[in-house]
Amino acid sequence: MRNLILLLLLSMVLVGCGEDYNIESTMSEQVADFEFTNQDNEAVSLSDLEGEWWVANFIFTNCTTVCMPMTYNMSQLQGMIESEDLDVQLISFSVDPENDSPEVLKEYAQNYDASFENWSLLTGYDFETIRELSIKSFKNFVQAPPEGTDQVTHGTSFFLVSPEGEVIKNYNGIEEQNMEAIAEDLNKVQ
């Protein structure tokens, strides 16, 4: 009987540990279901990303501060992923969906030499929807622009999401050297 109790306790501990991805995890949040529109006016949903590793961030095209280095860094990460032949999707959620139409997002990303083969920039929702997704699924701050400005306040992290839709790690998206850390982690999990 004692051995059975020990076995049950050990099983509960092992089940509670979740997946071991050989990287240091800093988060454990399940991404809420979504279906949004990408830069090509195509639907992209959480189920489309099932079974794939992906990196997400939150930006907007008329941002005058943090989004430019974040988008540049996502472009650099895309180059690293391609050169290392990694199978990874990149997702940029717009936090200004009222102004960021698919066409605007596409033009914006083209300025950073984005390849749309594995990078989707998403819109097609209202501000409250993306605010809620950002805060609840990614623990990423998003606040409407203060009166008299058009600048949305938002977090600057990049998020590594598992094939099961779990956010397992975040990185400072402004610091270029973190793109190498993301690529290293992706190499470990693939």
XYZ file of C-alpha atoms in Angstrom:
190
model
C 0.000 0.000 0.000
C 2.822 2.368 0.895
C 4.473 1.764 -2.487
C 1.182 2.465 -4.255
C 0.842 5.817 -2.472
C 4.433 6.727 -3.372
C 3.809 5.730 -6.980
C 0.650 7.880 -7.118
C 2.485 10.872 -5.613
C 5.352 10.496 -8.074
C 2.877 10.273 -10.975
C 1.164 13.471 -9.850
C 4.497 15.300 -9.655
C 5.545 14.118 -13.109
C 2.205 15.054 -14.673
C 2.414 18.506 -13.086
C 5.818 19.166 -14.636
C 4.458 19.365 -18.180
C 6.712 19.222 -21.217
C 10.491 19.399 -20.867
C 11.828 21.423 -23.763
C 15.493 21.515 -22.676
C 15.335 25.269 -22.176
C 14.747 27.425 -19.141
C 11.053 28.300 -19.094
C 10.010 31.689 -17.733
C 6.272 31.394 -18.353
C 3.445 28.898 -18.564
C 0.334 30.447 -20.109
C -2.090 28.843 -22.535
C -2.886 31.046 -25.552
C -6.619 31.690 -25.849
C -8.279 30.596 -29.056
C -8.245 33.212 -31.811
C -8.856 33.691 -35.516
C -7.593 36.939 -37.019
C -6.650 38.330 -40.444
C -3.109 38.516 -41.772
C -1.410 40.939 -44.149
C -2.755 38.969 -47.138
C -6.378 39.104 -45.908
C -6.200 35.417 -44.959
C -7.495 33.948 -41.711
C -4.876 32.785 -39.208
C -6.035 30.952 -36.104
C -4.518 29.294 -33.091
C -5.448 25.935 -34.614
C -3.405 26.840 -37.738
C -0.353 27.105 -35.469
C -1.020 23.830 -33.659
C 1.980 21.526 -33.890
C 4.346 24.418 -34.704
C 6.783 26.426 -32.639
C 6.114 30.146 -32.947
C 7.406 33.475 -31.713
C 4.930 36.301 -31.069
C 5.139 40.004 -30.385
C 2.793 42.989 -30.190
C 3.419 46.065 -32.360
C 1.664 48.756 -34.396
C 2.707 50.509 -37.565
C 2.532 54.170 -36.542
C 4.496 53.549 -33.342
C 7.216 56.152 -32.901
C 9.339 54.349 -30.316
C 9.739 50.636 -29.505
C 8.049 48.998 -32.505
C 10.758 49.950 -34.981
C 13.545 48.078 -33.137
C 11.146 45.247 -32.317
C 10.190 44.795 -35.966
C 13.819 45.082 -37.051
C 14.689 42.389 -34.507
C 11.873 40.138 -35.725
C 13.289 40.528 -39.229
C 16.744 39.591 -37.936
C 15.261 36.584 -36.149
C 13.557 35.538 -39.377
C 16.947 35.590 -41.102
C 18.494 33.453 -38.349
C 15.629 30.973 -38.521
C 16.036 30.696 -42.283
C 19.831 30.307 -42.181
C 19.546 27.597 -39.500
C 16.707 25.875 -41.384
C 14.318 25.986 -38.420
C 10.600 25.377 -38.839
C 9.160 28.315 -36.874
C 6.258 30.713 -37.403
C 6.488 34.403 -36.501
C 3.351 36.233 -35.407
C 3.069 39.995 -34.898
C -0.234 41.094 -33.381
C -1.201 44.707 -34.066
C -2.309 46.608 -30.966
C -3.801 49.311 -33.202
C -6.251 47.321 -35.332
C -8.305 50.399 -36.189
C -5.415 51.815 -38.234
C -3.486 48.654 -39.107
C -5.374 47.141 -42.022
C -3.885 44.109 -43.784
C -2.552 46.401 -46.525
C -0.898 48.753 -44.026
C 0.680 45.827 -42.182
C 2.001 44.328 -45.411
C 3.612 47.576 -46.536
C 5.088 48.103 -43.075
C 6.645 44.632 -42.968
C 8.025 44.953 -46.490
C 10.079 47.903 -45.232
C 11.851 45.367 -43.001
C 12.360 42.821 -45.808
C 9.835 40.439 -44.232
C 9.127 37.129 -45.890
C 5.490 36.195 -45.449
C 6.221 32.475 -45.778
C 6.504 32.200 -41.992
C 5.716 35.708 -40.684
C 2.103 36.781 -40.239
C 1.104 40.250 -39.083
C -2.380 40.060 -37.631
C -5.332 42.436 -37.372
C -9.099 42.179 -37.882
C -10.322 42.559 -34.302
C -11.179 45.424 -31.984
C -8.796 46.957 -29.462
C -10.398 45.255 -26.443
C -10.006 41.827 -28.070
C -6.271 42.233 -28.607
C -5.810 43.887 -25.223
C -7.474 40.926 -23.524
C -5.491 38.354 -25.535
C -2.245 40.168 -24.800
C -2.851 40.510 -21.085
C -4.478 37.139 -20.352
C -2.493 34.837 -22.648
C 0.890 36.575 -22.741
C 0.890 38.651 -19.518
C 1.820 41.535 -21.831
C 0.646 45.029 -20.891
C -1.500 46.919 -23.431
C -3.207 50.249 -22.757
C -5.174 52.545 -25.068
C -3.447 55.765 -26.153
C -3.574 58.596 -23.635
C -5.892 61.433 -24.625
C -4.386 63.634 -27.323
C -2.041 60.967 -28.701
C -2.258 57.949 -31.011
C 0.476 55.941 -29.272
C -0.698 52.682 -27.714
C 1.285 51.664 -24.636
C 2.376 48.024 -24.789
C 4.973 45.562 -23.638
C 8.093 44.895 -25.674
C 8.596 41.165 -25.158
C 8.917 38.409 -27.717
C 7.209 35.180 -26.671
C 8.159 31.599 -27.459
C 5.053 29.453 -27.895
C 5.091 25.656 -27.940
C 3.342 23.443 -30.514
C 0.604 22.940 -27.892
C -0.110 26.685 -27.737
C 1.616 27.319 -24.412
C 3.691 30.467 -23.921
C 6.814 29.064 -22.292
C 9.344 31.907 -22.401
C 9.608 35.643 -22.934
C 12.550 37.754 -24.101
C 13.240 41.478 -24.268
C 12.286 42.292 -27.859
C 14.207 45.558 -28.044
C 17.642 44.073 -27.415
C 19.061 42.634 -30.631
C 21.279 40.076 -28.858
C 18.139 38.373 -27.567
C 17.347 37.223 -31.100
C 20.386 34.956 -30.853
C 19.051 33.617 -27.536
C 15.695 32.878 -29.175
C 17.409 31.105 -32.082
C 19.495 29.064 -29.622
C 16.374 28.038 -27.714
C 14.606 27.130 -30.964
C 17.551 24.939 -31.938
C 17.227 23.123 -28.597
C 13.529 22.375 -29.002
C 13.544 21.278 -32.630
